[in-house]
Each structure stands twice: as structure tokens, then as C-alpha cells.
N, CA, C, O and CB atoms as a CASP TS submission, in Angstrom:
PFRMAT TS
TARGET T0000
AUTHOR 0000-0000-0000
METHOD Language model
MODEL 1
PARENT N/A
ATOM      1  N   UNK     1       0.810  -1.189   0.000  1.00  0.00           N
ATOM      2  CA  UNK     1       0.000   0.000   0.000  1.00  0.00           C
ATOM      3  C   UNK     1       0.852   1.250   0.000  1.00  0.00           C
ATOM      4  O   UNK     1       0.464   2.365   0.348  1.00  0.00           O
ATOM      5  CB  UNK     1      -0.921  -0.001   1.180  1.00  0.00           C
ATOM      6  N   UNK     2       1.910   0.971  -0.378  1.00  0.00           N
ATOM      7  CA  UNK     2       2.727   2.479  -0.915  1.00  0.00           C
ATOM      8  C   UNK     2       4.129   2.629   0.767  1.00  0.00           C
ATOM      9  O   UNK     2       4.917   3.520   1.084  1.00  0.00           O
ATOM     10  CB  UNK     2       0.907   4.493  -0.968  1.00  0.00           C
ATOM     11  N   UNK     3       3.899   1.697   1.195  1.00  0.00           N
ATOM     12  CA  UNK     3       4.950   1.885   2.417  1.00  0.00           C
ATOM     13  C   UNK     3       5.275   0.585   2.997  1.00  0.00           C
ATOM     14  O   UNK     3       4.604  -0.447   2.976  1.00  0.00           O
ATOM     15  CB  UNK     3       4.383   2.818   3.630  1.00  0.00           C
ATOM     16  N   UNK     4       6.563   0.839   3.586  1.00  0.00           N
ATOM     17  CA  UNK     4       7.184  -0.440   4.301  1.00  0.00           C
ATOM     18  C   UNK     4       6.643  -0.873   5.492  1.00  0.00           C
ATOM     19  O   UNK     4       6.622  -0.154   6.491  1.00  0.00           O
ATOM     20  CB  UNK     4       8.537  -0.276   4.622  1.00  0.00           C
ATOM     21  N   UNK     5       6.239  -1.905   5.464  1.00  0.00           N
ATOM     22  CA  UNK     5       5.916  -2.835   7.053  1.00  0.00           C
ATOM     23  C   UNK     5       6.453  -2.293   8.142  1.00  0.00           C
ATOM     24  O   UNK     5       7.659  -2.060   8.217  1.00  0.00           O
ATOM     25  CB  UNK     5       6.534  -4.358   7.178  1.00  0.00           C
ATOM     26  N   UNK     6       5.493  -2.006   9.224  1.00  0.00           N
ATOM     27  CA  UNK     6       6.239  -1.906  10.710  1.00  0.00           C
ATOM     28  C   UNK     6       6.957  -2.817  11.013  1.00  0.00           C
ATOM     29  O   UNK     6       7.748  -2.565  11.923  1.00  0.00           O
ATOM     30  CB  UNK     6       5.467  -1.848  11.828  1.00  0.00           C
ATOM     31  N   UNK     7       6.989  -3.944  10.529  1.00  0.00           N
ATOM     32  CA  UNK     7       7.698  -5.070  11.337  1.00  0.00           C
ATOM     33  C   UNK     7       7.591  -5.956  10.201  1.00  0.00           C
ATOM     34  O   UNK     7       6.706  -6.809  10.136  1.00  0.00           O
ATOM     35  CB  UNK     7       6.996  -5.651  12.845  1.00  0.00           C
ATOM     36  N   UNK     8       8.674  -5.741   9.087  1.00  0.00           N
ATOM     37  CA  UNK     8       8.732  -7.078   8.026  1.00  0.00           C
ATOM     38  C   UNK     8       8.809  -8.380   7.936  1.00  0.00           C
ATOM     39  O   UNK     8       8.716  -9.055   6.911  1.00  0.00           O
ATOM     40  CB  UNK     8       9.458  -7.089   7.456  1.00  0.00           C
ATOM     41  N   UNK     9       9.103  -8.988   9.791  1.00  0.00           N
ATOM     42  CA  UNK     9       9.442 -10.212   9.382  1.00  0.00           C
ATOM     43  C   UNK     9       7.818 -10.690  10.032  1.00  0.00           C
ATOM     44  O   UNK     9       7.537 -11.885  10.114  1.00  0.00           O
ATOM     45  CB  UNK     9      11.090 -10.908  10.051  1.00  0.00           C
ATOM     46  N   UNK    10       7.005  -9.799  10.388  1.00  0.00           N
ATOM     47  CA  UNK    10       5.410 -10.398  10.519  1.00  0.00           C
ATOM     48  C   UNK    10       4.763 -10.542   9.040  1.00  0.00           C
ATOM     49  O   UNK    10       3.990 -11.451   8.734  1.00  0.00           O
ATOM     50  CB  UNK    10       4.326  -9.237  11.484  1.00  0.00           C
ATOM     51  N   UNK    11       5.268  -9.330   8.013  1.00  0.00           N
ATOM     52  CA  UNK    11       4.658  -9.796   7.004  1.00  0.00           C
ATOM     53  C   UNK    11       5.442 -10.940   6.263  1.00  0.00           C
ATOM     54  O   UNK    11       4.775 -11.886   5.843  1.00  0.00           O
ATOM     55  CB  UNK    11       4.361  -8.718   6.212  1.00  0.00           C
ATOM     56  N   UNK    12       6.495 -10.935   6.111  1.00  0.00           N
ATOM     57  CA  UNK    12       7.129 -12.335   5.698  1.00  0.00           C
ATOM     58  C   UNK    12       6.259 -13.860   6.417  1.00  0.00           C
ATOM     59  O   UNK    12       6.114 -14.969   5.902  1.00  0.00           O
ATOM     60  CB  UNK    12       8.914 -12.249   6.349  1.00  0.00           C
ATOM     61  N   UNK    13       6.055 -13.630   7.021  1.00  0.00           N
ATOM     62  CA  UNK    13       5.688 -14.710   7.852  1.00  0.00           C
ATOM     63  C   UNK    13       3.864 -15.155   7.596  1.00  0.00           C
ATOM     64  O   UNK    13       3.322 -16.249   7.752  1.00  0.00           O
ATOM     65  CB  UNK    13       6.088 -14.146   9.515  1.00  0.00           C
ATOM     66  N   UNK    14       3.206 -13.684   7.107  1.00  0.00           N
ATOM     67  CA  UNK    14       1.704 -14.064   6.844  1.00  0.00           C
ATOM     68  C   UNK    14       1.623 -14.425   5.458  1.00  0.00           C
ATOM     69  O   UNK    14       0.700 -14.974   4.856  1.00  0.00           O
ATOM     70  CB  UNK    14       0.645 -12.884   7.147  1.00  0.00           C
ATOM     71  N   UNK    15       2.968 -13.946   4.969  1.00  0.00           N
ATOM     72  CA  UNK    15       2.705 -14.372   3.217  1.00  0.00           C
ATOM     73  C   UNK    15       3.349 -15.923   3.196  1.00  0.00           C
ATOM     74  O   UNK    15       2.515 -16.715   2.757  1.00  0.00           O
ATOM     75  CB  UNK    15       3.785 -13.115   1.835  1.00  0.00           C
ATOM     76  N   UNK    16       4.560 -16.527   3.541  1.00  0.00           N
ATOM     77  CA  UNK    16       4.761 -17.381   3.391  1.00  0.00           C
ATOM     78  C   UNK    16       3.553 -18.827   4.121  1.00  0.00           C
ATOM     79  O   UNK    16       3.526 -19.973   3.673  1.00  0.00           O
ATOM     80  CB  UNK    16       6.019 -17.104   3.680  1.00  0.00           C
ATOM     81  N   UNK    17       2.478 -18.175   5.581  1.00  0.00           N
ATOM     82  CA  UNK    17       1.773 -19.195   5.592  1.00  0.00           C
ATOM     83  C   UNK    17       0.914 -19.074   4.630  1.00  0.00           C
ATOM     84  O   UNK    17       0.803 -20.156   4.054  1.00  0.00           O
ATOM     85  CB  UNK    17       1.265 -19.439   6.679  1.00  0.00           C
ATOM     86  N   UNK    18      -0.134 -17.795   3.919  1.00  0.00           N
ATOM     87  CA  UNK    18      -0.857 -17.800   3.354  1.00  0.00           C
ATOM     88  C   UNK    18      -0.263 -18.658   1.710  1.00  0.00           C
ATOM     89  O   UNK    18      -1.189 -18.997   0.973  1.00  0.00           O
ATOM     90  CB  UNK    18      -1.310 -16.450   3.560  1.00  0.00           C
ATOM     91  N   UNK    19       0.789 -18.886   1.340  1.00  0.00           N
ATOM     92  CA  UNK    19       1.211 -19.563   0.224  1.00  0.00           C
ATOM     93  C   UNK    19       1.442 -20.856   0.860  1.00  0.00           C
ATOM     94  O   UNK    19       1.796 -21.630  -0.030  1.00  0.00           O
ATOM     95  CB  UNK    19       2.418 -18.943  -0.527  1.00  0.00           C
ATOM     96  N   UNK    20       1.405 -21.439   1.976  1.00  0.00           N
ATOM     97  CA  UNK    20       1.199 -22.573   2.371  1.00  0.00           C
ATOM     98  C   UNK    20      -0.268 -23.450   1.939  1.00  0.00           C
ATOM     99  O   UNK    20      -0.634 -24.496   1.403  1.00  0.00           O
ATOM    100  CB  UNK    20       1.389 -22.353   3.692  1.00  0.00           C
ATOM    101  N   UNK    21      -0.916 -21.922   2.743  1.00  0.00           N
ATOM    102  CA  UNK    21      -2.437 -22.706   2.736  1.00  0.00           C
ATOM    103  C   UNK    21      -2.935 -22.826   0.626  1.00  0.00           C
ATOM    104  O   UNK    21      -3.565 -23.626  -0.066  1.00  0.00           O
ATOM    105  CB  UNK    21      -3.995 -21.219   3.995  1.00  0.00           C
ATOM    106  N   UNK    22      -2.492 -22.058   0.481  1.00  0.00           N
ATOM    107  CA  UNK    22      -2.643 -21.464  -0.697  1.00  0.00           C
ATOM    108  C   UNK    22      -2.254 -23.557  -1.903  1.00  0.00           C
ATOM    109  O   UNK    22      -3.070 -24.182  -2.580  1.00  0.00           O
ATOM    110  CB  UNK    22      -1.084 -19.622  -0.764  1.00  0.00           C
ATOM    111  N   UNK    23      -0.981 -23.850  -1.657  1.00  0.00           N
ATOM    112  CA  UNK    23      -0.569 -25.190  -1.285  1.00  0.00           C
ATOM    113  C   UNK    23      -1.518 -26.384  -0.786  1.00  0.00           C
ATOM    114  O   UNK    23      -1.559 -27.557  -1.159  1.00  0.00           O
ATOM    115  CB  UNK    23       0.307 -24.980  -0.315  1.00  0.00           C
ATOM    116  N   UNK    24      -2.105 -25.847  -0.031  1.00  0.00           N
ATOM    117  CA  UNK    24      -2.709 -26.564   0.082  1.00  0.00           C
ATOM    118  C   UNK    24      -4.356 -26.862  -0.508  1.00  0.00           C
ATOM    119  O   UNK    24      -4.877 -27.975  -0.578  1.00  0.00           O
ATOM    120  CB  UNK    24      -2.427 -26.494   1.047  1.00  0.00           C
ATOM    121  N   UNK    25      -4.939 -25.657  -0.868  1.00  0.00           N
ATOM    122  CA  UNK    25      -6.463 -25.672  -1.082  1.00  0.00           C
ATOM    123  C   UNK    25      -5.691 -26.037  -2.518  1.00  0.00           C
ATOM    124  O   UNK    25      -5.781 -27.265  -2.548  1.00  0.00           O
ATOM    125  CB  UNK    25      -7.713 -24.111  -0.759  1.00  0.00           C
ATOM    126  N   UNK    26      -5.058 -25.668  -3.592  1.00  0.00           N
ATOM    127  CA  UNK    26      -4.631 -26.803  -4.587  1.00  0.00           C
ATOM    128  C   UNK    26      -4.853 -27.965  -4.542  1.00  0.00           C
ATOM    129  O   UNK    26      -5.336 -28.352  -5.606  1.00  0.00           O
ATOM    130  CB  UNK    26      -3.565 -26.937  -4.741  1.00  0.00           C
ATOM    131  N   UNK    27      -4.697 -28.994  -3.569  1.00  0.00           N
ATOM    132  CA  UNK    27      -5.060 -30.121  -3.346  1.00  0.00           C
ATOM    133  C   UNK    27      -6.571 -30.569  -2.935  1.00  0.00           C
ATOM    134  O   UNK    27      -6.641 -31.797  -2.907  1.00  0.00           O
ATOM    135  CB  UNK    27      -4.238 -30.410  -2.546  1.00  0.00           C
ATOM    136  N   UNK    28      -7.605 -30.031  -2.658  1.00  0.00           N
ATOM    137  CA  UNK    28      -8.405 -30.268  -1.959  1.00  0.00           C
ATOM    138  C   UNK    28     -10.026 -29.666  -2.589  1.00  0.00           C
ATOM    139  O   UNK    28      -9.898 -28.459  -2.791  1.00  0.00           O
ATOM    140  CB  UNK    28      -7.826 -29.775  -0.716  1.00  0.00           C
ATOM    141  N   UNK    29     -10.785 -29.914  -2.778  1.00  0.00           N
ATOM    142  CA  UNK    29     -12.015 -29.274  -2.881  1.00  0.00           C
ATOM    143  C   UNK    29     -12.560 -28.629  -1.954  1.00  0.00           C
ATOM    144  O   UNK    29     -13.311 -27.731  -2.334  1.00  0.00           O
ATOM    145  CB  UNK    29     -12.804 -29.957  -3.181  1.00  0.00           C
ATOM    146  N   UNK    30     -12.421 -28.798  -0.621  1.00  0.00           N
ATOM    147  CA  UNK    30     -12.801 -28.107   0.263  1.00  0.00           C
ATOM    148  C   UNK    30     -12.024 -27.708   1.476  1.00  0.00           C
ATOM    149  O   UNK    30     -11.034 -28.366   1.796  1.00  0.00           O
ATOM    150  CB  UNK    30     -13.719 -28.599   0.510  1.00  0.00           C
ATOM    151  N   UNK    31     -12.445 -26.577   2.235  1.00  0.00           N
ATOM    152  CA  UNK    31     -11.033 -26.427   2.879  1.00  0.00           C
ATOM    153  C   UNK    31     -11.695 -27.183   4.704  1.00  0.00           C
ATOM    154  O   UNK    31     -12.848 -27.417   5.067  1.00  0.00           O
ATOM    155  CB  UNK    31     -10.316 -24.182   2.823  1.00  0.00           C
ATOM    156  N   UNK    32     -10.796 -27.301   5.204  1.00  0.00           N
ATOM    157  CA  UNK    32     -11.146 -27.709   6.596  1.00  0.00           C
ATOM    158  C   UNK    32      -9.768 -27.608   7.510  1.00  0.00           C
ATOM    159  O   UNK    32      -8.707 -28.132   7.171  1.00  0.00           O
ATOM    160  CB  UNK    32     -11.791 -29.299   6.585  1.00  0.00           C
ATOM    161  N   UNK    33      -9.968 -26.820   8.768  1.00  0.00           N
ATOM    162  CA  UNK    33      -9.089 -27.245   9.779  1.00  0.00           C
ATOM    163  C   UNK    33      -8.356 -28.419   9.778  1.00  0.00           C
ATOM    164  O   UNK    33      -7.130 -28.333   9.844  1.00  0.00           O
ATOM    165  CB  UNK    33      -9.678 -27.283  10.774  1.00  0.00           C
ATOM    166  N   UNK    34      -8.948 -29.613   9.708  1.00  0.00           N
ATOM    167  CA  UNK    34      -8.291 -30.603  10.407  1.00  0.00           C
ATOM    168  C   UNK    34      -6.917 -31.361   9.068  1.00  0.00           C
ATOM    169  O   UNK    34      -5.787 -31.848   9.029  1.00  0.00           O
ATOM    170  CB  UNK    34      -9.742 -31.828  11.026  1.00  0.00           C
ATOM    171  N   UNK    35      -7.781 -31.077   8.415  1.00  0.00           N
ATOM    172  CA  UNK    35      -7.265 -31.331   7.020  1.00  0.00           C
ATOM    173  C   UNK    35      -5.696 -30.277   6.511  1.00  0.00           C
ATOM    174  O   UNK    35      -4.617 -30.541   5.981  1.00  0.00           O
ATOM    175  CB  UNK    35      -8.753 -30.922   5.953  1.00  0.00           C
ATOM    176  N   UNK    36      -6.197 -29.351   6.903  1.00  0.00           N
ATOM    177  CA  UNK    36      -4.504 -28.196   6.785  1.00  0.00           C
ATOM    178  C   UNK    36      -3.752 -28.679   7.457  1.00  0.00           C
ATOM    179  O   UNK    36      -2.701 -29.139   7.012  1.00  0.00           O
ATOM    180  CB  UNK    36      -4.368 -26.566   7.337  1.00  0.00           C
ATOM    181  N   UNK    37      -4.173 -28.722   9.103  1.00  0.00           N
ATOM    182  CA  UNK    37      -3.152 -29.365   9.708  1.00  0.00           C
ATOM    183  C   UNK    37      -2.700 -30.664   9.529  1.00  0.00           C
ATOM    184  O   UNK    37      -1.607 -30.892  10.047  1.00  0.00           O
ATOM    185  CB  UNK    37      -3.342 -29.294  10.752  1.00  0.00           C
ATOM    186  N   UNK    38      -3.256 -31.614   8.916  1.00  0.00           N
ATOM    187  CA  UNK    38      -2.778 -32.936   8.606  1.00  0.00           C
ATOM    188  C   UNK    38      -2.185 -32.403   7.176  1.00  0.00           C
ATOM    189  O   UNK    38      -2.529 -33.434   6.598  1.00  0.00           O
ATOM    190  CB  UNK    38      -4.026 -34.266   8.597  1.00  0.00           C
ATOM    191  N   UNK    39      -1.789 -31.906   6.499  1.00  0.00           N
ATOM    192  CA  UNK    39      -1.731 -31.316   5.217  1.00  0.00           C
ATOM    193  C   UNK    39      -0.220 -31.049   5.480  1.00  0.00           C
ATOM    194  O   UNK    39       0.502 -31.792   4.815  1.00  0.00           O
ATOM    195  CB  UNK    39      -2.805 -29.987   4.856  1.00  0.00           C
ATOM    196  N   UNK    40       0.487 -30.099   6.354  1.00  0.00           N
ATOM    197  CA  UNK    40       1.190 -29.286   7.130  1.00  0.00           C
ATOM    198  C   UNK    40       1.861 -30.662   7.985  1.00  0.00           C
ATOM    199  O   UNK    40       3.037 -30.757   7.634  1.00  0.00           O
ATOM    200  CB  UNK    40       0.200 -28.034   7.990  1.00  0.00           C
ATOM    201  N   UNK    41       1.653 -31.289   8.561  1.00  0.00           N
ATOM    202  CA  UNK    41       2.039 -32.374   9.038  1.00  0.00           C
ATOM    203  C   UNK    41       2.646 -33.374   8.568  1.00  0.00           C
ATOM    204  O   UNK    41       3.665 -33.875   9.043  1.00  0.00           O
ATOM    205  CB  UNK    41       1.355 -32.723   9.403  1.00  0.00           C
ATOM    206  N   UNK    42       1.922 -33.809   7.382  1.00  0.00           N
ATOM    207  CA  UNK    42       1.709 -35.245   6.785  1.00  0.00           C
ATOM    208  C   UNK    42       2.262 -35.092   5.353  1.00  0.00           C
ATOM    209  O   UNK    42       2.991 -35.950   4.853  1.00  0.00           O
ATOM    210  CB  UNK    42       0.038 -35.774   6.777  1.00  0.00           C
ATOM    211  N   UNK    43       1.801 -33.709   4.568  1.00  0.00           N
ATOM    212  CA  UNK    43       2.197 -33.790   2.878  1.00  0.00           C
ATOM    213  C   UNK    43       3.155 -32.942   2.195  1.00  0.00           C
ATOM    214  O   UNK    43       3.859 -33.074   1.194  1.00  0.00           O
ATOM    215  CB  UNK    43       1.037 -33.508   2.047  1.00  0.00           C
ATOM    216  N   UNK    44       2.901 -31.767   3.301  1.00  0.00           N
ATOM    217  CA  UNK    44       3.533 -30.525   2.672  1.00  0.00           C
ATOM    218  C   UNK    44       5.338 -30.445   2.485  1.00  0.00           C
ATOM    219  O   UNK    44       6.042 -29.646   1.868  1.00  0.00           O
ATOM    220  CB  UNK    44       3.022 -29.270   3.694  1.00  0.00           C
ATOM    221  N   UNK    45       5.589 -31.343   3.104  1.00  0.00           N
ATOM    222  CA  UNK    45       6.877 -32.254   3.601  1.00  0.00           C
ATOM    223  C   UNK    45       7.775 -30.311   3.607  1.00  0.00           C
ATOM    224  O   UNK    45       7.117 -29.302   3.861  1.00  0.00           O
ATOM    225  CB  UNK    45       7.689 -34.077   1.944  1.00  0.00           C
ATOM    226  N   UNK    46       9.316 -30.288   3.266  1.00  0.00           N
ATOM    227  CA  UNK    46       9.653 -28.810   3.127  1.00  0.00           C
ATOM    228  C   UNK    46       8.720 -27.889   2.322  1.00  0.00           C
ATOM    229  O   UNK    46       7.846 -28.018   1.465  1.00  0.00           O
ATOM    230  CB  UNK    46      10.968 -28.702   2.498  1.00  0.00           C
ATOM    231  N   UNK    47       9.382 -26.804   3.071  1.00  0.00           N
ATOM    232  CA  UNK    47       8.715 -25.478   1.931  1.00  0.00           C
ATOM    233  C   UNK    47       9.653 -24.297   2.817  1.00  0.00           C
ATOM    234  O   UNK    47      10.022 -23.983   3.949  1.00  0.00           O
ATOM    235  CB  UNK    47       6.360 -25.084   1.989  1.00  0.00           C
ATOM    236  N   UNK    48       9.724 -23.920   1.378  1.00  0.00           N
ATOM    237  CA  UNK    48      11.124 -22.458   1.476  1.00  0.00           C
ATOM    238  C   UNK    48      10.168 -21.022   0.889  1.00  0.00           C
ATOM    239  O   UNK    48       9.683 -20.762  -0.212  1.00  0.00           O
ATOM    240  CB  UNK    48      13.019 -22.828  -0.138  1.00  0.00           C
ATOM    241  N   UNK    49      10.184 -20.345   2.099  1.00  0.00           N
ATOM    242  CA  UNK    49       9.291 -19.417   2.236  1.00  0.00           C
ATOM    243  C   UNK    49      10.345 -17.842   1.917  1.00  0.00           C
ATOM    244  O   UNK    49      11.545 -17.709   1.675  1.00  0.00           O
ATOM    245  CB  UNK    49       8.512 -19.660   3.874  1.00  0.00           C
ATOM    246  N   UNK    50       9.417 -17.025   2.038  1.00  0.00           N
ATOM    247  CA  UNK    50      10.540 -15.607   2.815  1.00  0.00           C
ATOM    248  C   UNK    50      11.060 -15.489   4.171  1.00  0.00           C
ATOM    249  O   UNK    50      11.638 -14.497   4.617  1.00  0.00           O
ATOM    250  CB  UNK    50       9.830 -14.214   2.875  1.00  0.00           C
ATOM    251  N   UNK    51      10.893 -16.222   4.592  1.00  0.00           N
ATOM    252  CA  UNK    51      11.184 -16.552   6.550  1.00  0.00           C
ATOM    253  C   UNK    51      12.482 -17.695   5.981  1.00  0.00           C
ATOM    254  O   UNK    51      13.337 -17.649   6.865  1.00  0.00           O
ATOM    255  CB  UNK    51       9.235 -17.698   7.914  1.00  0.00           C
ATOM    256  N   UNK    52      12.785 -18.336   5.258  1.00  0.00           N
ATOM    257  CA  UNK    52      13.554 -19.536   4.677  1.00  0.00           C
ATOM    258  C   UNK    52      12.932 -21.027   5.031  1.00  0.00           C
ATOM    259  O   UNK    52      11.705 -21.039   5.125  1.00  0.00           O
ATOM    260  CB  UNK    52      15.078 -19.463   5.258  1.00  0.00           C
ATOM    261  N   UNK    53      13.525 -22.126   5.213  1.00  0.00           N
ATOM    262  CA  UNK    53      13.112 -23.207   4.811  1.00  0.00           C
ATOM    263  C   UNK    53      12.841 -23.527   5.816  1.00  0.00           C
ATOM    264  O   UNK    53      13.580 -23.389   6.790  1.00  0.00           O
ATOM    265  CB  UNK    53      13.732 -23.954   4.134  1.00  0.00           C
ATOM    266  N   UNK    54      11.414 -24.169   5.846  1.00  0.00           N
ATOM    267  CA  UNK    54      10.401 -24.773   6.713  1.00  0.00           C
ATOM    268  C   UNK    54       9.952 -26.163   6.473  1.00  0.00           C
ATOM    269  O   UNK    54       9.711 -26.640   5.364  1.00  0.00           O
ATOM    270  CB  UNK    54       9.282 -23.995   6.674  1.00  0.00           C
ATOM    271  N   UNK    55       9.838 -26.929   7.910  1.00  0.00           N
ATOM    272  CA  UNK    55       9.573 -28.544   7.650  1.00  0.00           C
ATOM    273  C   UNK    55       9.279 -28.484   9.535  1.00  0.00           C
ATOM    274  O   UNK    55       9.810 -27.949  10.508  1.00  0.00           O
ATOM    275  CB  UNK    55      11.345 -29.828   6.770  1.00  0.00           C
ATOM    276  N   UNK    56       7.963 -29.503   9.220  1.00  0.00           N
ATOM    277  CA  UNK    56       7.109 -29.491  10.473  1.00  0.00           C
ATOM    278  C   UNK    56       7.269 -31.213  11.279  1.00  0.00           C
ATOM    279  O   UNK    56       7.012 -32.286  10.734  1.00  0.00           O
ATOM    280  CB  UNK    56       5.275 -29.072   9.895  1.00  0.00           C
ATOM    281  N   UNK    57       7.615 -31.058  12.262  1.00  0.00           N
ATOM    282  CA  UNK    57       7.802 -32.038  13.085  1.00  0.00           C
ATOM    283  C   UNK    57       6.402 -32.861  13.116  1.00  0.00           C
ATOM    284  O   UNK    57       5.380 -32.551  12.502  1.00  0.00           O
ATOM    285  CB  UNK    57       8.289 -31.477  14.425  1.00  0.00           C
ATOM    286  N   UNK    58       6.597 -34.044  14.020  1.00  0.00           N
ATOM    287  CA  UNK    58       5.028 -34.625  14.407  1.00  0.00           C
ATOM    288  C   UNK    58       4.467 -33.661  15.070  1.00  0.00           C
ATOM    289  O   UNK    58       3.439 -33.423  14.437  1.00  0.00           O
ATOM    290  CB  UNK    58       4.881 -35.956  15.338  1.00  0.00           C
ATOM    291  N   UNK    59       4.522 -32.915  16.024  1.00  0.00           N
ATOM    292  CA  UNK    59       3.846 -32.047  16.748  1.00  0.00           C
ATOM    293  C   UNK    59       3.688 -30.680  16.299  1.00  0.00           C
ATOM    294  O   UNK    59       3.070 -29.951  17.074  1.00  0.00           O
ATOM    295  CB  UNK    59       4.351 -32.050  17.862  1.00  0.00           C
ATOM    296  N   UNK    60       4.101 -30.179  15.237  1.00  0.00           N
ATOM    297  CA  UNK    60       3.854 -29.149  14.383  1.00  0.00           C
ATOM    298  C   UNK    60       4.924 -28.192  14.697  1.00  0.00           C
ATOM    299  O   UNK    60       4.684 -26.985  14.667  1.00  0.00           O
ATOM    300  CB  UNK    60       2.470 -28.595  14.508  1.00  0.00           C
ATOM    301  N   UNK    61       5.903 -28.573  14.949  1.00  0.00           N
ATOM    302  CA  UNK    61       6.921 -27.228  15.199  1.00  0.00           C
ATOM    303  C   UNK    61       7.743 -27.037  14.191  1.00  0.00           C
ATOM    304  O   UNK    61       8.103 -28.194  13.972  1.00  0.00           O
ATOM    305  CB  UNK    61       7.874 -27.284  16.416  1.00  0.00           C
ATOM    306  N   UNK    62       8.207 -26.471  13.538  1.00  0.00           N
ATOM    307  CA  UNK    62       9.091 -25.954  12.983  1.00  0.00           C
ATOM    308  C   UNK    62      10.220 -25.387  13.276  1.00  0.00           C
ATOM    309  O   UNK    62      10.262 -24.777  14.345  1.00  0.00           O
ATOM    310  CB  UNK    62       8.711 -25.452  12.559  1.00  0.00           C
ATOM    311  N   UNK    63      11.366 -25.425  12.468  1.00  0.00           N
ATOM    312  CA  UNK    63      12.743 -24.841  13.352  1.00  0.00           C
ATOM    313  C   UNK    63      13.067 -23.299  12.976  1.00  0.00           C
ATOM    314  O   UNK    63      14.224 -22.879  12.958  1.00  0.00           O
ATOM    315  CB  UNK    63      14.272 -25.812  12.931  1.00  0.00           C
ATOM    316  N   UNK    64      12.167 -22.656  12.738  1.00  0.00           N
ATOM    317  CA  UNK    64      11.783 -21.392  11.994  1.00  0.00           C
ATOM    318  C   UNK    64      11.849 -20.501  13.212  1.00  0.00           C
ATOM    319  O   UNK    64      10.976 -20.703  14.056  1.00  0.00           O
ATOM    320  CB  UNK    64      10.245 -21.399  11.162  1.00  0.00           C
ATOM    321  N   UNK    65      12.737 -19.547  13.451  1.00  0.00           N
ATOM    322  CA  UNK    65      12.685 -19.192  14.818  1.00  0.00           C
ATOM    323  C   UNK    65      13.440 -18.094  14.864  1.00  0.00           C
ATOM    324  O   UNK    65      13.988 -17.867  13.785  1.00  0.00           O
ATOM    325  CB  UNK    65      13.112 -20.186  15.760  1.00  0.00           C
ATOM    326  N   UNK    66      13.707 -17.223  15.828  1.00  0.00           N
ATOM    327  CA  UNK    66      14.537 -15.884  16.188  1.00  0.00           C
ATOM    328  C   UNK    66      15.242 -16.094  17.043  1.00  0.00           C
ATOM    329  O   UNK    66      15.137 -16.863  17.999  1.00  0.00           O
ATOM    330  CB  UNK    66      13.917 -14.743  16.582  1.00  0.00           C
ATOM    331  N   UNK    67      16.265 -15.190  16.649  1.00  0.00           N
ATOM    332  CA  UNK    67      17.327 -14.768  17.404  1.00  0.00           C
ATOM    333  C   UNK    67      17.680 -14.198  18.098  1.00  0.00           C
ATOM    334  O   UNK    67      18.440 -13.406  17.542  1.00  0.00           O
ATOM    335  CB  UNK    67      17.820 -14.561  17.192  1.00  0.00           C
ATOM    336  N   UNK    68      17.642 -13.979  19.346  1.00  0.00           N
ATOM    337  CA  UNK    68      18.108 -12.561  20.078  1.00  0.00           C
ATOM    338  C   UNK    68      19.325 -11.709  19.806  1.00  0.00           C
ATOM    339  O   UNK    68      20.257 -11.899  20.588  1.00  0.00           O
ATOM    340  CB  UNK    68      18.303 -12.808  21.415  1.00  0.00           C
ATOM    341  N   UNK    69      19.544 -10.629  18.668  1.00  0.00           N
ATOM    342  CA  UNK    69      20.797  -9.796  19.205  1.00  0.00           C
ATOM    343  C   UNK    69      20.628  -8.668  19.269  1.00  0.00           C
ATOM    344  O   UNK    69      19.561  -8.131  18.969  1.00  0.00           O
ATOM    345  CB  UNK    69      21.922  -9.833  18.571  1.00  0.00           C
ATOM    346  N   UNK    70      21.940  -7.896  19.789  1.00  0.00           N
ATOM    347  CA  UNK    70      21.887  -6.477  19.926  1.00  0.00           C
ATOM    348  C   UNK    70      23.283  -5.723  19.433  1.00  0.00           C
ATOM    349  O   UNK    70      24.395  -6.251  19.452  1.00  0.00           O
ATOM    350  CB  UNK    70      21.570  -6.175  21.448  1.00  0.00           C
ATOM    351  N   UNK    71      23.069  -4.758  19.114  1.00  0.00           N
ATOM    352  CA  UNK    71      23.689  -4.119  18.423  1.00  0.00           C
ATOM    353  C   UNK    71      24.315  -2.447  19.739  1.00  0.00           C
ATOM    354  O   UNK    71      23.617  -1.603  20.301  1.00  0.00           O
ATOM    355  CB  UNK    71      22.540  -3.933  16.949  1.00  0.00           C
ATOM    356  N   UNK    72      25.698  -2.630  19.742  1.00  0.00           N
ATOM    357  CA  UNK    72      26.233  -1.765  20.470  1.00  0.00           C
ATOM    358  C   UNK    72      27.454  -0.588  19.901  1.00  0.00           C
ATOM    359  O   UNK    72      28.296  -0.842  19.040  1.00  0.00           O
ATOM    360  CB  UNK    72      26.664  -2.607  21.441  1.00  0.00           C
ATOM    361  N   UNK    73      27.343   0.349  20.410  1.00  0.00           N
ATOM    362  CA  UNK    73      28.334   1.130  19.884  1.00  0.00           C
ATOM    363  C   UNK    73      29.934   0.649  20.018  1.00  0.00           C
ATOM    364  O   UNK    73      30.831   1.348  19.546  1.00  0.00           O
ATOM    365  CB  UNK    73      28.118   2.402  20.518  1.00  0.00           C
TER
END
């Protein structure tokens, strides 16, 4: 919309799930909860996003994560 994100790595992060789901209703005629998450679990096996490369454990975690640093004079 004509300006940069307050916080780019939230929008990185809504575009790469929304091209997940996006991934997924490709497959499917209809969409359902239980079904994404088994989707995300079970099919979607990797996927390399703008956040970088993502792959979901049995319990849905991902190693997709932050860093704490800081920057000093």
C-alpha cells in the first residue's frame, strides 16, 4: 500500500503461511481445519518461504525461529 511494514518479518511470515495454505487448497475441494493441519504435518513435507526453509515435526513445530541480538556502539 505504498509503504514499508512496521515489522517485516510479521509480514514475511503471513505471506509465506498464506502460500502454504494457498498449497494446500490446490489439493483439496474443500477447505477444513483438520485437514490443513494434517496437510502441514503429513504432505507438505519442506517449503522455502521468505522466513527460509520450513519442515514441520510430528507435533507441528518448525525450526523457523529468532534470534536474540543487539547491536552496540
Amino acid at each position: 500500500h505504498g509503504r514499508e511494514p512496521l515489522i517485516p518479518f510479521h509480514s514475511a511470515g503471513t505471506i509465506d503461511a498464506l502460500s502454504m495454505l494457498e498449497r494446500y487448497l490446490d489439493t483439496v475441494s474443500e477447505y477444513s481445519k483438520e485437514g490443513f493441519q494434517k496437510y502441514l504435518l503429513n504432505d507438505l513435507g519442506s517449503f522455502t518461504g521468505l522466513m527460509g526453509d520450513y519442515s514441520f515435526d510430528k507435533d507441528g513445530n518448525t525450526q523457523i525461529g529468532f534470534i536474540e541480538k543487539s547491536v552496540s556502539d
